[in-house]
PDB file of C-alpha atoms in Angstrom:
ATOM      1  CA  MET F 954     -17.564  -8.724 -11.423  1.00 62.00           C
ATOM      2  CA  LEU F 955     -15.658  -5.878 -12.995  1.00 72.00           C
ATOM      3  CA  SER F 956     -13.873  -6.215 -16.289  1.00 71.00           C
ATOM      4  CA  GLY F 957     -10.362  -4.828 -16.517  1.00 71.00           C
ATOM      5  CA  TYR F 958      -9.752  -1.227 -17.526  1.00 79.00           C
ATOM      6  CA  THR F 959      -7.177   0.528 -19.673  1.00 78.00           C
ATOM      7  CA  GLY F 960      -3.928   1.055 -17.809  1.00 83.00           C
ATOM      8  CA  MET F 961      -4.790  -1.300 -14.941  1.00 88.00           C
ATOM      9  CA  ARG F 962      -1.715  -1.909 -12.789  1.00 92.00           C
ATOM     10  CA  ALA F 963      -0.991  -3.734  -9.561  1.00 94.00           C
ATOM     11  CA  GLY F 964      -1.387  -1.289  -6.684  1.00 95.00           C
ATOM     12  CA  ASP F 965      -4.415   0.490  -8.147  1.00 95.00           C
ATOM     13  CA  CYS F 966      -7.540   0.445  -5.977  1.00 96.00           C
ATOM     14  CA  VAL F 967     -11.128   0.113  -7.121  1.00 95.00           C
ATOM     15  CA  GLN F 968     -13.554   1.922  -4.789  1.00 97.00           C
ATOM     16  CA  THR F 969     -17.140   0.743  -5.136  1.00 97.00           C
ATOM     17  CA  PHE F 970     -20.251   2.746  -4.331  1.00 97.00           C
ATOM     18  CA  CYS F 971     -23.719   1.339  -3.609  1.00 97.00           C
ATOM     19  CA  ASN F 972     -26.616   3.777  -3.524  1.00 97.00           C
ATOM     20  CA  ASN F 973     -23.991   6.540  -3.202  1.00 95.00           C
ATOM     21  CA  ARG F 974     -22.504   4.885  -0.097  1.00 97.00           C
ATOM     22  CA  GLU F 975     -18.866   3.729  -0.087  1.00 97.00           C
ATOM     23  CA  GLY F 976     -18.649  -0.006  -0.562  1.00 97.00           C
ATOM     24  CA  PRO F 977     -15.751  -2.442  -0.593  1.00 97.00           C
ATOM     25  CA  VAL F 978     -12.361  -1.438  -1.982  1.00 96.00           C
ATOM     26  CA  HIS F 979     -10.381  -3.896  -4.098  1.00 95.00           C
ATOM     27  CA  ALA F 980      -6.597  -3.520  -4.339  1.00 95.00           C
ATOM     28  CA  VAL F 981      -5.425  -4.752  -7.745  1.00 94.00           C
ATOM     29  CA  GLU F 982      -2.931  -7.599  -7.354  1.00 93.00           C
ATOM     30  CA  PRO F 983      -0.475  -8.833 -10.026  1.00 93.00           C
ATOM     31  CA  GLU F 984      -2.631 -11.916 -10.660  1.00 90.00           C
ATOM     32  CA  ASN F 985      -5.582  -9.629 -11.501  1.00 89.00           C
ATOM     33  CA  LEU F 986      -3.640  -8.441 -14.550  1.00 88.00           C
ATOM     34  CA  VAL F 987      -3.940 -11.859 -16.206  1.00 84.00           C
ATOM     35  CA  THR F 988      -7.367 -12.901 -14.971  1.00 76.00           C
ATOM     36  CA  ALA F 989     -10.477 -10.920 -15.751  1.00 71.00           C
ATOM     37  CA  PRO F 990     -12.958  -9.915 -14.579  1.00 82.00           C
ATOM     38  CA  LEU F 991     -12.139  -8.710 -11.061  1.00 86.00           C
ATOM     39  CA  GLN F 992     -14.417 -10.153  -8.417  1.00 89.00           C
ATOM     40  CA  ILE F 993     -15.446  -7.730  -5.694  1.00 92.00           C
ATOM     41  CA  ILE F 994     -17.383  -9.246  -2.799  1.00 92.00           C
ATOM     42  CA  PHE F 995     -20.180  -7.337  -1.058  1.00 94.00           C
ATOM     43  CA  SER F 996     -21.078  -8.790   2.329  1.00 95.00           C
ATOM     44  CA  LYS F 997     -24.675  -9.696   3.058  1.00 93.00           C
ATOM     45  CA  ALA F 998     -24.633  -7.371   6.086  1.00 95.00           C
ATOM     46  CA  PHE F 999     -23.493  -4.440   3.941  1.00 96.00           C
ATOM     47  CA  LEU F1000     -26.186  -5.039   1.305  1.00 94.00           C
ATOM     48  CA  LEU F1001     -28.931  -5.477   3.906  1.00 93.00           C
ATOM     49  CA  GLY F1002     -27.716  -2.293   5.602  1.00 95.00           C
ATOM     50  CA  LEU F1003     -28.601  -0.351   2.444  1.00 95.00           C
ATOM     51  CA  ASP F1004     -32.254  -1.019   3.332  1.00 93.00           C
ATOM     52  CA  SER F1005     -33.350  -0.983  -0.300  1.00 94.00           C
ATOM     53  CA  GLN F1006     -34.671  -3.532  -2.744  1.00 94.00           C
ATOM     54  CA  HIS F1007     -32.762  -1.808  -5.555  1.00 96.00           C
ATOM     55  CA  VAL F1008     -29.024  -1.209  -5.433  1.00 96.00           C
ATOM     56  CA  THR F1009     -27.233   1.138  -7.806  1.00 97.00           C
ATOM     57  CA  ILE F1010     -23.566   0.210  -8.062  1.00 96.00           C
ATOM     58  CA  ASN F1011     -20.697   2.104  -9.637  1.00 95.00           C
ATOM     59  CA  CYS F1012     -16.981   2.422  -8.997  1.00 95.00           C
ATOM     60  CA  GLN F1013     -13.979   4.687  -9.265  1.00 95.00           C
ATOM     61  CA  VAL F1014     -10.331   3.766  -9.782  1.00 95.00           C
ATOM     62  CA  ILE F1015      -7.615   5.285  -7.626  1.00 96.00           C
ATOM     63  CA  ASP F1016      -4.261   4.730  -9.314  1.00 95.00           C
ATOM     64  CA  ARG F1017      -0.919   4.258  -7.580  1.00 94.00           C
ATOM     65  CA  ALA F1018      -0.274   8.021  -7.642  1.00 94.00           C
ATOM     66  CA  GLY F1019      -3.627   8.763  -5.970  1.00 95.00           C
ATOM     67  CA  ASN F1020      -5.355  10.058  -9.101  1.00 94.00           C
ATOM     68  CA  LEU F1021      -9.113   9.455  -9.248  1.00 95.00           C
ATOM     69  CA  SER F1022     -10.878   8.269 -12.377  1.00 93.00           C
ATOM     70  CA  LEU F1023     -14.316   9.399 -13.370  1.00 92.00           C
ATOM     71  CA  LEU F1024     -17.151   7.401 -11.820  1.00 93.00           C
ATOM     72  CA  SER F1025     -18.153   4.404 -13.883  1.00 93.00           C
ATOM     73  CA  HIS F1026     -21.571   4.030 -15.419  1.00 93.00           C
ATOM     74  CA  SER F1027     -24.089   2.814 -12.863  1.00 95.00           C
ATOM     75  CA  VAL F1028     -25.720  -0.578 -12.827  1.00 95.00           C
ATOM     76  CA  THR F1029     -28.953  -1.069 -10.893  1.00 96.00           C
ATOM     77  CA  LEU F1030     -29.748  -4.491  -9.446  1.00 94.00           C
ATOM     78  CA  SER F1031     -32.768  -5.676  -7.527  1.00 94.00           C
ATOM     79  CA  MET F1032     -32.432  -7.717  -4.367  1.00 87.00           C
ATOM     80  CA  GLN F1033     -34.915 -10.249  -3.127  1.00 81.00           C
ATOM     81  CA  LEU F1034     -35.124 -10.007   0.636  1.00 67.00           C
TER      82      LEU F1034
END
């Protein structure tokens, strides 16, 4: 789950990173502007493919003009395999 961010607009994309590997991308839809937080789904196959019991996740916003935000703060989660 990702809370909204300042200036969020439909058409922005949120690129996730897991252990410095590109993860799922979420395209912001108009309905995301009224419901928070954004839910970004990571498939089981993707997470298992990281081959780690700890996953560090962060993200970056790409706005409609293609501008990149700074990387978000990282969050580290542990997985039980």
